[in-house]
Short mmCIF file of C-alpha atoms in Angstrom, two decimals:
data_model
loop_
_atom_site.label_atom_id
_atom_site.label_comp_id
_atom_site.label_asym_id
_atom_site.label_seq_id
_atom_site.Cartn_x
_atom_site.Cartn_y
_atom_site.Cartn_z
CA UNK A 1 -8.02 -19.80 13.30
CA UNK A 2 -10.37 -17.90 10.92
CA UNK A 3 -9.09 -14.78 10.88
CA UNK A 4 -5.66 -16.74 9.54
CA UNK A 5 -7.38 -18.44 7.15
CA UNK A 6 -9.51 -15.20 6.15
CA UNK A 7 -6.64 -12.90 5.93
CA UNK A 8 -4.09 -15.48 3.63
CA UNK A 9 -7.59 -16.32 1.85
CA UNK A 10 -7.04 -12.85 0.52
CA UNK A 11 -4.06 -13.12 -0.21
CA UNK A 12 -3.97 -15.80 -2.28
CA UNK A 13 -7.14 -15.29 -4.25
CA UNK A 14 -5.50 -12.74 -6.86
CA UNK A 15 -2.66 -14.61 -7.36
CA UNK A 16 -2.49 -18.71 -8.13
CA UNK A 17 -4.77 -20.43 -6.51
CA UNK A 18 -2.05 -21.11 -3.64
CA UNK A 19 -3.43 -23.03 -1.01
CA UNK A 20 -3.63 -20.84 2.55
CA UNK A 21 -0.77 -21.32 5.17
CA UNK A 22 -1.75 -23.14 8.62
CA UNK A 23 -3.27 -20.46 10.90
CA UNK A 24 -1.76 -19.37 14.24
CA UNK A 25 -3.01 -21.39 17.34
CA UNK A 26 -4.38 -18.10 19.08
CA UNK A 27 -5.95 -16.39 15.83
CA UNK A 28 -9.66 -15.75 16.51
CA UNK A 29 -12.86 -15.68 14.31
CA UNK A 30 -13.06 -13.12 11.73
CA UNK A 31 -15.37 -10.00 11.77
CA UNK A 32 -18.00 -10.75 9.39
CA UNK A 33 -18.99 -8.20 6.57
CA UNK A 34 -22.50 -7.25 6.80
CA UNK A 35 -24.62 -9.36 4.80
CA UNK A 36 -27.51 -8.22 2.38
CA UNK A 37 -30.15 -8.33 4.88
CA UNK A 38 -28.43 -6.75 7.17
CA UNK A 39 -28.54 -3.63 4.20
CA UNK A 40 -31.35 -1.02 4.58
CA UNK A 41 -34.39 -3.16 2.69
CA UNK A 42 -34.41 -0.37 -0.35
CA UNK A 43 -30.71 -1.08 -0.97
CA UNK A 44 -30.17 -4.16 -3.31
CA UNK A 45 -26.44 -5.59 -3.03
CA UNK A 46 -24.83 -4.59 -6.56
CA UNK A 47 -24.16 -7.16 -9.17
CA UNK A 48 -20.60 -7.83 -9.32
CA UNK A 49 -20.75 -9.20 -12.83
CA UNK A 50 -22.56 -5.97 -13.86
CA UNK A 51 -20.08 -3.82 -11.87
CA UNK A 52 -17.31 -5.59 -14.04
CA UNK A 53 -19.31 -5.38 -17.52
CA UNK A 54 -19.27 -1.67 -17.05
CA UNK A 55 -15.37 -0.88 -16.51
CA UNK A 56 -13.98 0.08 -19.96
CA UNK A 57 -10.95 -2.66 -21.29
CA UNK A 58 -8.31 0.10 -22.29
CA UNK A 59 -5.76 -2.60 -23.46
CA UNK A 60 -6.25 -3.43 -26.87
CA UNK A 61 -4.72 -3.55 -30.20
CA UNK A 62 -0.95 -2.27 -29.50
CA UNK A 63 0.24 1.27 -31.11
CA UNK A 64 2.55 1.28 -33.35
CA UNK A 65 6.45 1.62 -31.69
CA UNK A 66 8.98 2.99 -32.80
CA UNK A 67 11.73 0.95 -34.18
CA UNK A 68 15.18 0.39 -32.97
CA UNK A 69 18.26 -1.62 -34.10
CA UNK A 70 20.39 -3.10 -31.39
CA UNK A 71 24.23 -3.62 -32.77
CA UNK A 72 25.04 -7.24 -32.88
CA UNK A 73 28.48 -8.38 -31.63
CA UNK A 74 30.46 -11.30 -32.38
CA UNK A 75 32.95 -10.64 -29.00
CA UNK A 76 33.26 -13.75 -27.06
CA UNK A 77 34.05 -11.61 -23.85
CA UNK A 78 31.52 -12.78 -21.07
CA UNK A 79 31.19 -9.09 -19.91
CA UNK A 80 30.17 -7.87 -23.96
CA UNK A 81 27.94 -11.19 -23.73
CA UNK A 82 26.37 -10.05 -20.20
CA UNK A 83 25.99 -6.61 -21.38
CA UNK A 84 24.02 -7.14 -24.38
CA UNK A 85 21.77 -9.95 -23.73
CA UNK A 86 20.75 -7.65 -20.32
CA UNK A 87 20.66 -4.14 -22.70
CA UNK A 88 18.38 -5.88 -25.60
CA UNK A 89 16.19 -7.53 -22.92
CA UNK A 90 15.18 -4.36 -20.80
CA UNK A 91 14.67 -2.66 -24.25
CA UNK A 92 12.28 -5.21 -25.56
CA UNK A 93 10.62 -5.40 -22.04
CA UNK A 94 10.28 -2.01 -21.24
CA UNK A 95 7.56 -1.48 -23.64
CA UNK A 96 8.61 1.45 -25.10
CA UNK A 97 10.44 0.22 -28.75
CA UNK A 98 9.84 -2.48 -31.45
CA UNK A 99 13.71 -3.86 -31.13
CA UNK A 100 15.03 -5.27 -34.48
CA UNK A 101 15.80 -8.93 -34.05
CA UNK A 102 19.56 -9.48 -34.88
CA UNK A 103 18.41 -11.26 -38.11
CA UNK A 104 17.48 -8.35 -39.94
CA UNK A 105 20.59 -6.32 -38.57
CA UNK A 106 22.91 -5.00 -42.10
CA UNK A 107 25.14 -7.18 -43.03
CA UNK A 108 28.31 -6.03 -41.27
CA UNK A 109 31.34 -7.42 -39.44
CA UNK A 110 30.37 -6.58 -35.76
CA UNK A 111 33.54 -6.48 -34.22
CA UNK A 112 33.99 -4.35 -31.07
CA UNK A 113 35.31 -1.25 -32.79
CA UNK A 114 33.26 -1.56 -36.06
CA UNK A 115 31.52 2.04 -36.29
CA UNK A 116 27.59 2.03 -36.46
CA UNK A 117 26.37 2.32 -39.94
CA UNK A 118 23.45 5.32 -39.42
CA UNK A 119 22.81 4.95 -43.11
CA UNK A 120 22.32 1.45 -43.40
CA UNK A 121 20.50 0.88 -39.83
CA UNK A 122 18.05 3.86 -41.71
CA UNK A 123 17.28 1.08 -44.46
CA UNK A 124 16.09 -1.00 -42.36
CA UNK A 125 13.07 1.85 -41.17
CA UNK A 126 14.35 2.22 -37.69
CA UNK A 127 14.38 5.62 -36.02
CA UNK A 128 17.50 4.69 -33.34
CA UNK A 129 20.15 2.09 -33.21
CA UNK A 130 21.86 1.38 -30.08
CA UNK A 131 26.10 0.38 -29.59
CA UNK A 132 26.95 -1.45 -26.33
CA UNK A 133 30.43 -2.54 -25.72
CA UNK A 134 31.60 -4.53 -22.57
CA UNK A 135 35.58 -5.76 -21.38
CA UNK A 136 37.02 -6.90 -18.41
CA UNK A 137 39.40 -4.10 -17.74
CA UNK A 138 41.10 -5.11 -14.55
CA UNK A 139 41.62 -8.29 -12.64
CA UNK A 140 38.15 -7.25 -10.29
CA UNK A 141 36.84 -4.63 -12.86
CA UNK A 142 34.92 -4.17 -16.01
CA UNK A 143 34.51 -1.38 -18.74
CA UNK A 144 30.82 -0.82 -20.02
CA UNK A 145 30.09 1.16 -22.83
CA UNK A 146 26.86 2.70 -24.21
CA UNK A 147 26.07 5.06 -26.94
CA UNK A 148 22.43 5.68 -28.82
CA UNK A 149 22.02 7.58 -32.14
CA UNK A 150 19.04 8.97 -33.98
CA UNK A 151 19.17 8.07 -37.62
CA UNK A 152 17.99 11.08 -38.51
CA UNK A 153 20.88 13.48 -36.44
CA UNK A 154 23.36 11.61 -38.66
CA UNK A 155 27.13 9.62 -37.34
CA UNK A 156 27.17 11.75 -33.91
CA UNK A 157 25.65 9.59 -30.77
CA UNK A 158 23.04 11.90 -28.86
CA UNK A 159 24.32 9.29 -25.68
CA UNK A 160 28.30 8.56 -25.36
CA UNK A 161 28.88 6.67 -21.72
CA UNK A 162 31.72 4.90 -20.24
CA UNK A 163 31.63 3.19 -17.25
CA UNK A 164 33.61 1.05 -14.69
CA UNK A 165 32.25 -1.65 -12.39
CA UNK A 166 33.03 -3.99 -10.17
CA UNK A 167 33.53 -7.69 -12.30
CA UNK A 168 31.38 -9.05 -10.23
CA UNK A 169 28.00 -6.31 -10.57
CA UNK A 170 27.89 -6.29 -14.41
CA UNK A 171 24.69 -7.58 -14.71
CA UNK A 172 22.91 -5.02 -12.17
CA UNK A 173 25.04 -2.19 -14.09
CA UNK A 174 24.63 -3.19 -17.05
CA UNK A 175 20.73 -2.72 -16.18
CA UNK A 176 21.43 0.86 -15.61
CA UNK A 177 23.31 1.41 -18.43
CA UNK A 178 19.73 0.23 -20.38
CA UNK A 179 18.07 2.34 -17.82
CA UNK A 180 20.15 5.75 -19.09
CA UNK A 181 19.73 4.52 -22.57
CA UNK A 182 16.10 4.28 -22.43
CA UNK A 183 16.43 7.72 -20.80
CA UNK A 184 18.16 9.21 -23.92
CA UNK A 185 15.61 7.72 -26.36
CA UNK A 186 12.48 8.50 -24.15
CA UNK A 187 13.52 11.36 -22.19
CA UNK A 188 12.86 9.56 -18.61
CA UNK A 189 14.79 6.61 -17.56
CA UNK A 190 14.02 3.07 -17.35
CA UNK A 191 13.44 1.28 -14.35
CA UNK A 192 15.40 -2.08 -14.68
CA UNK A 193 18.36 -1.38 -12.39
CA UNK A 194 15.21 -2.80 -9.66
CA UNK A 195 14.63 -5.95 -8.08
CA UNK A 196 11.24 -7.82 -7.10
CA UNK A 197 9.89 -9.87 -3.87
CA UNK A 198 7.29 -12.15 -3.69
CA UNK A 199 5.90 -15.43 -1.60
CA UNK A 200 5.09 -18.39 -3.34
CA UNK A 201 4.40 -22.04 -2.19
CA UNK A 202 1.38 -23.87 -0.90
CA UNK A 203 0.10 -25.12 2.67
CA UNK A 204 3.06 -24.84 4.68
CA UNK A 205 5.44 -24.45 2.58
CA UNK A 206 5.72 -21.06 1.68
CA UNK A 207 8.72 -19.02 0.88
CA UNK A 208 9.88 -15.79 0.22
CA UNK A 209 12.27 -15.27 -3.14
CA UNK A 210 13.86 -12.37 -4.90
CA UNK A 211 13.80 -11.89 -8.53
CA UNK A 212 15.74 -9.49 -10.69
CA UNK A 213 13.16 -7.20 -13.04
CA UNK A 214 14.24 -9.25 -16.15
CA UNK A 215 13.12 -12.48 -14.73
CA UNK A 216 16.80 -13.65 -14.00
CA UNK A 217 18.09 -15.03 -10.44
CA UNK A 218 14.26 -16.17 -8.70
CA UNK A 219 16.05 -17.40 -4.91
CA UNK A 220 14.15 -18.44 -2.25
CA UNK A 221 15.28 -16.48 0.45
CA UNK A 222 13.28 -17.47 3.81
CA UNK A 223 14.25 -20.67 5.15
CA UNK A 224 12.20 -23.90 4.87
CA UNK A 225 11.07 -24.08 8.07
CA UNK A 226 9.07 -21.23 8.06
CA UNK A 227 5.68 -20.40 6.66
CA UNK A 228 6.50 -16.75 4.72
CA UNK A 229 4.20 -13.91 3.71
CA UNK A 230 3.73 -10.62 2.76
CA UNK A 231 7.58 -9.41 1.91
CA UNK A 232 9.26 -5.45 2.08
CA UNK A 233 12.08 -3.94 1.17
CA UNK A 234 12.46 -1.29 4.05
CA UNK A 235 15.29 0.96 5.11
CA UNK A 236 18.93 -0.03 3.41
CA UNK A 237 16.88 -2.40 1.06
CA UNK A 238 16.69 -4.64 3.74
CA UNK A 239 14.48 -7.49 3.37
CA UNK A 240 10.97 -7.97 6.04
CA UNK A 241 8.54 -10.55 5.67
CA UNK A 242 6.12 -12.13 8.15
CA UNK A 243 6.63 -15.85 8.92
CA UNK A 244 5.07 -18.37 11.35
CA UNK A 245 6.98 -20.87 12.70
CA UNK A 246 5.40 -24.10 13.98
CA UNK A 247 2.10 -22.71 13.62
CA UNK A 248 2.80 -19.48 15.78
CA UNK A 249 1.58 -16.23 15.42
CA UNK A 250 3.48 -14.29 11.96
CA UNK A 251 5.75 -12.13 13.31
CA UNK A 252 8.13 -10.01 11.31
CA UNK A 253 11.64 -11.74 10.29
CA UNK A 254 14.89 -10.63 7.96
CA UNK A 255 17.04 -12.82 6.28
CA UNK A 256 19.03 -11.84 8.99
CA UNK A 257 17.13 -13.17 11.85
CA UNK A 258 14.41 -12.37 13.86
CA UNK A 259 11.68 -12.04 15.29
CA UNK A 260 11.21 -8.30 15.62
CA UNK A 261 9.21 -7.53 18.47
CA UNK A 262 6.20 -4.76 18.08
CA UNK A 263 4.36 -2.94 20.78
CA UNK A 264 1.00 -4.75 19.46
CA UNK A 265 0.46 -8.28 20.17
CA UNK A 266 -1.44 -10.48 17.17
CA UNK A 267 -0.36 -11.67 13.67
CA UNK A 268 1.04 -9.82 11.51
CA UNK A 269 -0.01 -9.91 7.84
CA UNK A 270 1.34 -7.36 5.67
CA UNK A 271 4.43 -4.88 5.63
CA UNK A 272 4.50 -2.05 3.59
CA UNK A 273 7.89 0.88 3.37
CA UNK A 274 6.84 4.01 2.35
CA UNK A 275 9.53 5.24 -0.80
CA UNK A 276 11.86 7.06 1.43
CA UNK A 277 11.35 4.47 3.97
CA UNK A 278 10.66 7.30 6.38
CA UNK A 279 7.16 5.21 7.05
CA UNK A 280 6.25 1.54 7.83
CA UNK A 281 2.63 0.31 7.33
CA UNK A 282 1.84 -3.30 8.96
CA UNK A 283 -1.47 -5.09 9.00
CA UNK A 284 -1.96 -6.85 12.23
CA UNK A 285 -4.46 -9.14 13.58
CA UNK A 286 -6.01 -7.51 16.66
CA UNK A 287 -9.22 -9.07 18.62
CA UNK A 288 -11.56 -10.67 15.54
CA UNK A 289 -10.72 -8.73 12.85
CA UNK A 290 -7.56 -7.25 10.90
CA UNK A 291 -6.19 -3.51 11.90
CA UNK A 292 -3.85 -1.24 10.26
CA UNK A 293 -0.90 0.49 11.85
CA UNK A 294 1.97 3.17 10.86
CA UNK A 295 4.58 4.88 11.93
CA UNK A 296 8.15 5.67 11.34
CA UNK A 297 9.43 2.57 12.74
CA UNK A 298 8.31 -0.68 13.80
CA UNK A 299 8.39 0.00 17.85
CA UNK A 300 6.70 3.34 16.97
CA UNK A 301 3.47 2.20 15.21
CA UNK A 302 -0.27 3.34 16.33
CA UNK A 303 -3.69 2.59 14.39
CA UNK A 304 -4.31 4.61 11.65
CA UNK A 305 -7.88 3.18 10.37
CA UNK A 306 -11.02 2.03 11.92
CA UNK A 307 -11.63 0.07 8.77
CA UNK A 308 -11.53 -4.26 9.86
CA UNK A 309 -9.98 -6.72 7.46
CA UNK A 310 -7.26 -4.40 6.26
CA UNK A 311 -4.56 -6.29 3.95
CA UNK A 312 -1.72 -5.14 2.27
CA UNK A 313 -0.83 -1.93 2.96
CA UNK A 314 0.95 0.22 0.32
CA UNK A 315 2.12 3.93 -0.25
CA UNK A 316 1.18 6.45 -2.98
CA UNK A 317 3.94 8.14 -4.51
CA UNK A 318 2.61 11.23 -2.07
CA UNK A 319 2.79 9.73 0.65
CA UNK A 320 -0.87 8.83 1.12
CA UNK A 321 -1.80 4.91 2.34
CA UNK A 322 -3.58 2.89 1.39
CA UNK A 323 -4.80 -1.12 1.83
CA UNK A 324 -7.67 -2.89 0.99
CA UNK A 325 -10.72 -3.57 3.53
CA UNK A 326 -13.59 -4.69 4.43
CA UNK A 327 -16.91 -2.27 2.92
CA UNK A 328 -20.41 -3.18 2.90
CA UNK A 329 -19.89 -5.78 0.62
CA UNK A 330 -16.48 -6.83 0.73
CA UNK A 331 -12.97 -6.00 0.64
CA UNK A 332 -12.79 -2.69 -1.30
CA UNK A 333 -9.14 -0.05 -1.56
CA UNK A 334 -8.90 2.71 0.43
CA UNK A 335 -6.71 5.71 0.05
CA UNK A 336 -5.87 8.33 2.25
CA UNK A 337 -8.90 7.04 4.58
CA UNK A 338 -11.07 7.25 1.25
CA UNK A 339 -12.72 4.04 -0.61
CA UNK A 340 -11.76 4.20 -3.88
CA UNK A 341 -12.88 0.85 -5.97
CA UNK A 342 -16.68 -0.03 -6.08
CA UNK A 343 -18.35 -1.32 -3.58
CA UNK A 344 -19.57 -5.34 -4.39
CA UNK A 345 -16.51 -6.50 -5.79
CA UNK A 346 -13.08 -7.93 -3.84
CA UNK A 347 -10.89 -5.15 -4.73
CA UNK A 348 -7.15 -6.79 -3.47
CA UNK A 349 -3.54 -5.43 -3.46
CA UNK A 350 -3.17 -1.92 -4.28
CA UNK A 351 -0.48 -0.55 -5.53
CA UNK A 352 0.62 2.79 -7.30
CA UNK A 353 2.61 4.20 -10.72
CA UNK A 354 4.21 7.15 -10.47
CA UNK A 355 3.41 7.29 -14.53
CA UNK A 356 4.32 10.41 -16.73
CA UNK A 357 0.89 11.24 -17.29
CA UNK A 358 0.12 11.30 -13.55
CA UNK A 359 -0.21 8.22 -10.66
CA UNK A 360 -1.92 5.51 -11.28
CA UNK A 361 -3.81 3.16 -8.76
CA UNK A 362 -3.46 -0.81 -10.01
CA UNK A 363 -5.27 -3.31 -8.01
CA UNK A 364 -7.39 -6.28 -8.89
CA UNK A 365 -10.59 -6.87 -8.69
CA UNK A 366 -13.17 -9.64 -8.71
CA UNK A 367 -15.74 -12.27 -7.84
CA UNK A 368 -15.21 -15.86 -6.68
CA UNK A 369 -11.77 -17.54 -8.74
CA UNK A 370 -12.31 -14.64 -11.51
CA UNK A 371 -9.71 -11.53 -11.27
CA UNK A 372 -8.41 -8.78 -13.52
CA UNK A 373 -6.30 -5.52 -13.08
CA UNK A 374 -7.89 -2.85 -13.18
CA UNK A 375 -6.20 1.15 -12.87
CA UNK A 376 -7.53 4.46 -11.54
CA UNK A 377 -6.16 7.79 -10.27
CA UNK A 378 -4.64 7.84 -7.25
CA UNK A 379 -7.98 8.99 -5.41
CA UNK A 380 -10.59 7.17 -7.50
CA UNK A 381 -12.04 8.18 -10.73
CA UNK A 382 -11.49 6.96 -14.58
CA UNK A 383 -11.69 3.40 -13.92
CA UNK A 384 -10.47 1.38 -16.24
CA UNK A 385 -9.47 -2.28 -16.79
CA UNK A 386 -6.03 -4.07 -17.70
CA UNK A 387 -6.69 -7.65 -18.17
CA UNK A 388 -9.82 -9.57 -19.42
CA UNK A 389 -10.32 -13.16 -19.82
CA UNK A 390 -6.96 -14.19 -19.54
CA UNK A 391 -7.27 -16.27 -16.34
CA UNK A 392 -6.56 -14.98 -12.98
CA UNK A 393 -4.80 -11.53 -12.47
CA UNK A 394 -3.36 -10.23 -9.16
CA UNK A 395 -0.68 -8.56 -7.00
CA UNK A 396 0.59 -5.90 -9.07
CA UNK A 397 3.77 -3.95 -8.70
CA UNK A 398 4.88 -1.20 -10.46
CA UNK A 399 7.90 -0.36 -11.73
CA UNK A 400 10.68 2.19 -10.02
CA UNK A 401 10.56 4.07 -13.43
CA UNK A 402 6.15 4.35 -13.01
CA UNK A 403 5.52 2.78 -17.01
CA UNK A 404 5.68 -0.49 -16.46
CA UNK A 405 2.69 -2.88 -14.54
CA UNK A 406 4.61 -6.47 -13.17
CA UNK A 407 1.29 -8.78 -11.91
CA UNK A 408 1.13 -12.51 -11.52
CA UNK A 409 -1.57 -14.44 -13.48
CA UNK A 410 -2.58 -17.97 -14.45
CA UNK A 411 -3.73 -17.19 -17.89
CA UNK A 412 -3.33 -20.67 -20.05
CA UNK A 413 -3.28 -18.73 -23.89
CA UNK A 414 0.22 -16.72 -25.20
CA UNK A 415 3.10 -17.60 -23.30
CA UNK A 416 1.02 -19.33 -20.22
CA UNK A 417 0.76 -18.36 -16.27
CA UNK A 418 3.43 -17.30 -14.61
CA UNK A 419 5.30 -13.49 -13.62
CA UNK A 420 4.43 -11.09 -15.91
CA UNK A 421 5.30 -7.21 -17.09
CA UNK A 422 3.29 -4.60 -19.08
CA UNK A 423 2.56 -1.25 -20.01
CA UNK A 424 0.43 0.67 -17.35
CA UNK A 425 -1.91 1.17 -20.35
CA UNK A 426 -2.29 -2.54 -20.37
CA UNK A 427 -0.62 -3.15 -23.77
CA UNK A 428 2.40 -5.66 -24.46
CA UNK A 429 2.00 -8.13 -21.81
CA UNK A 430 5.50 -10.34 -21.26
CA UNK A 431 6.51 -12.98 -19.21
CA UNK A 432 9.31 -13.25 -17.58
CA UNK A 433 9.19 -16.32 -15.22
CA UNK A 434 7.26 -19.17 -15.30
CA UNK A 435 7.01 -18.63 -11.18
CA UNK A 436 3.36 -18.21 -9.29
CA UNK A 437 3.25 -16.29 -5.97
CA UNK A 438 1.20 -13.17 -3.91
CA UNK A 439 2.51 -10.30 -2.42
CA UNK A 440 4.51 -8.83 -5.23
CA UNK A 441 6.63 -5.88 -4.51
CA UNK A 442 9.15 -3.43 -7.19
CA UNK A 443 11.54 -1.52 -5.81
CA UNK A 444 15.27 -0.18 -6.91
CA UNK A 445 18.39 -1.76 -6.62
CA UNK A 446 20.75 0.47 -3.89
CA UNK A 447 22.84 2.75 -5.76
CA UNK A 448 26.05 0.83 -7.49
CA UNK A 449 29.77 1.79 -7.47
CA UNK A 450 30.09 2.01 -11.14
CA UNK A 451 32.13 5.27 -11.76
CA UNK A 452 31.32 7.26 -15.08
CA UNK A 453 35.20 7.72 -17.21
CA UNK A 454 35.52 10.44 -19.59
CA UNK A 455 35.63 9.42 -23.18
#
């Protein structure tokens, strides 16, 4: 019963204060962490307020952008409609442009074959302007259209794409058409043409739900009757989460069906999919304490750490894995077999950004109902912090593209709790759903059948 109550303890103390599901009937006690005096008497446990004081807040004042126009249209069309409230959104989200509101557009009729004014857009001190186009084409397909131009390279677009698509995907393409557009302007594509899971609820009732990386579509996607944890996408993009079901052990479930028997007997409490799904990562409950196990499928799976308590399980972008466990005095992320985060604060959820400027590690960190985000390189080293003072921070995700943080947290100032996004550097923090939850995972959408047409 402890051990339940330990490991979904965890879980829910980085996120919003959800209550803990019921614990299995046959869960034992939990290992204990070793207390101070059970420390050598010259070694002091370390403050954890101090050991937060001294981690460097990198987010501040936000760097100045730069400054694109989005053309306005006054089509009625619900495809043109889908297609530009989607492009504009992922371009103000993804945290790399200051996007003109339509207001202070140039006066222009914005019909869907009036040419883009370079000159104009260039009084209004942006650097890019960006055309999207959308029509039903077909009575079960749809013609999207994207171009981008650089004020300063004159009438010619530096991106000119046409694409067809099924009627009935044009909101997930017309997130990759923002993707390739954020590409042309940034030289690495954006990472919007994803999807997110994530368990939210209280007591027993606690479900699983998909979101789309905007915020649209949050569905609950594990049935009522079941108390759900710790979601996956694994191989095909399926869906795995752990669920109990009248207060039975968690055992691993689809929306499918289930259960999925294991060759290890005890609860399981987190699922993690390596990116080529070649590996699965699952943290089980075995004897008193919490063990993780990998392998390249789920009847294949053998311990890989001595380290107790370990909770969600995650891989680097290299392949290394990593969870967070028990150290001397608490839960603490491990790498590659190697503790990373300081040792006297509950260091939860790792997870990792495969960021221009190298990986990242994002996990949070904290003491009692206090957490922030803090970010490291993949092994340790450079720690710095995300969030301070803005209520509880945990279960970050990053984003397919590696720029962009997504993290729950139940700060009360700006826009209030709820799902958020940000830059990895901690800058331009945005909500996107007013949902709580634990467990948050990021992953791409499975490739689409839109079909590129030549111009």
């Amino acid at each position: 019963m402890r051990l339940a109550r330990y490991a979904l303890g965890a879980l829910a103390l980085a996120a919003a204060a959800l209550a803990a599901p019921p614990a299995p009937a046959q869960a034992p006690a939990p290992a204990q962490a070793p207390s101070p005096a059970q420390a050598p008497a010259s070694t002091a446990p370390p403050n954890p307020d101090e050991l937060l004081g001294h981690i460097t807040v990198v987010a501040g004042a936000s760097r100045p952008l730069p400054k694109i126009g989005v053309l306005p249209s006054l089509v009625s069309d619900p495809e043109d409609v889908t297609l530009h409230s989607v492009v504009r959104r992922d371009l103000e989200l993804c945290g790399e442009f200051e996007v003109l509101p339509d207001s202070a557009a140039p006066d222009g009729l914005y019909l869907s074959d009036s040419p883009v004014d370079v000159k104009a857009w260039s009084a209004k001190g942006v650097e890019a302007v960006v055309s999207v186009r959308g029509k039903k084409v077909g009575p079960d397909k749809a013609e999207l259209v994207g171009q981008a131009f650089l004020v300063n390279r004159g009438q010619a677009p530096v991106f000119d794409k046409r694409f067809i698509v099924p009627l009935r995907d044009v909101r997930f393409e017309s997130h990759r058409v923002a993707d390739q557009l954020i590409g042309a302007l940034t030289g690495q594509n954006g990472g919007f043409a994803s999807h997110m899971t994530f368990a939210s609820g209280s007591g027993s009732l606690r479900r699983v739900f998909t979101i789309d990386a905007d915020g649209h579509d949050a569905r609950a996607i594990s049935p009522p009757d079941q108390t759900a944890i710790a979601p996956a996408f694994g191989k095909n993009e399926q869906l795995h989460y752990a669920a109990s079901v009248k207060g039975d052990e968690y055992k691993i479930f689809t929306p499918a069906g289930g259960p999925i028997s294991l060759p290890v007997k005890g609860s399981v409490y987190g699922i993690a999919f390596s990116k080529d799904r070649s590996q699965v990562a699952l943290s089980i409950g075995v004897g008193s304490t919490i063990k993780l196990f990998s392998g390249p499928d789920f009847q294949s799976i053998k311990p890989v750490s001595d380290v107790g308590m370990a909770l969600h399980p995650a891989f680097s972008p290299t392949g290394k894995l990593a969870f967070s466990g028990e150290g001397r005095y608490g839960q603490r992320i491990y790498v590659g077999g190697k503790a990373i985060s300081p040792d006297g604060l509950f260091a939860s959820a790792p997870t990792f950004c495969n960021h221009p400027d190298g990986v990242k590690a994002v996990y949070a960190v904290g003491v009692g109902k206090n957490t922030d985000l803090v970010v490291s390189g993949e092994t340790g080293g450079g720690l710095a912090r995300l969030t301070q003072n803005q209520g509880r921070n945990g279960y970050p995700a990053c984003s397919p593209d590696g720029r962009l943080v997504a993290f729950f947290s139940t700060r009360t100032s700006g826009e209030g709790p709820g799902l958020y996004i940000m830059r990895v550097d901690g800058q331009r923090p945005k909500r996107i759903s007013n949902l709580l939850g634990d467990s948050l995972r990021w992953d791409p959408l499975p490739p689409g059948k839109a079909v590129e047409a030549k111009n």
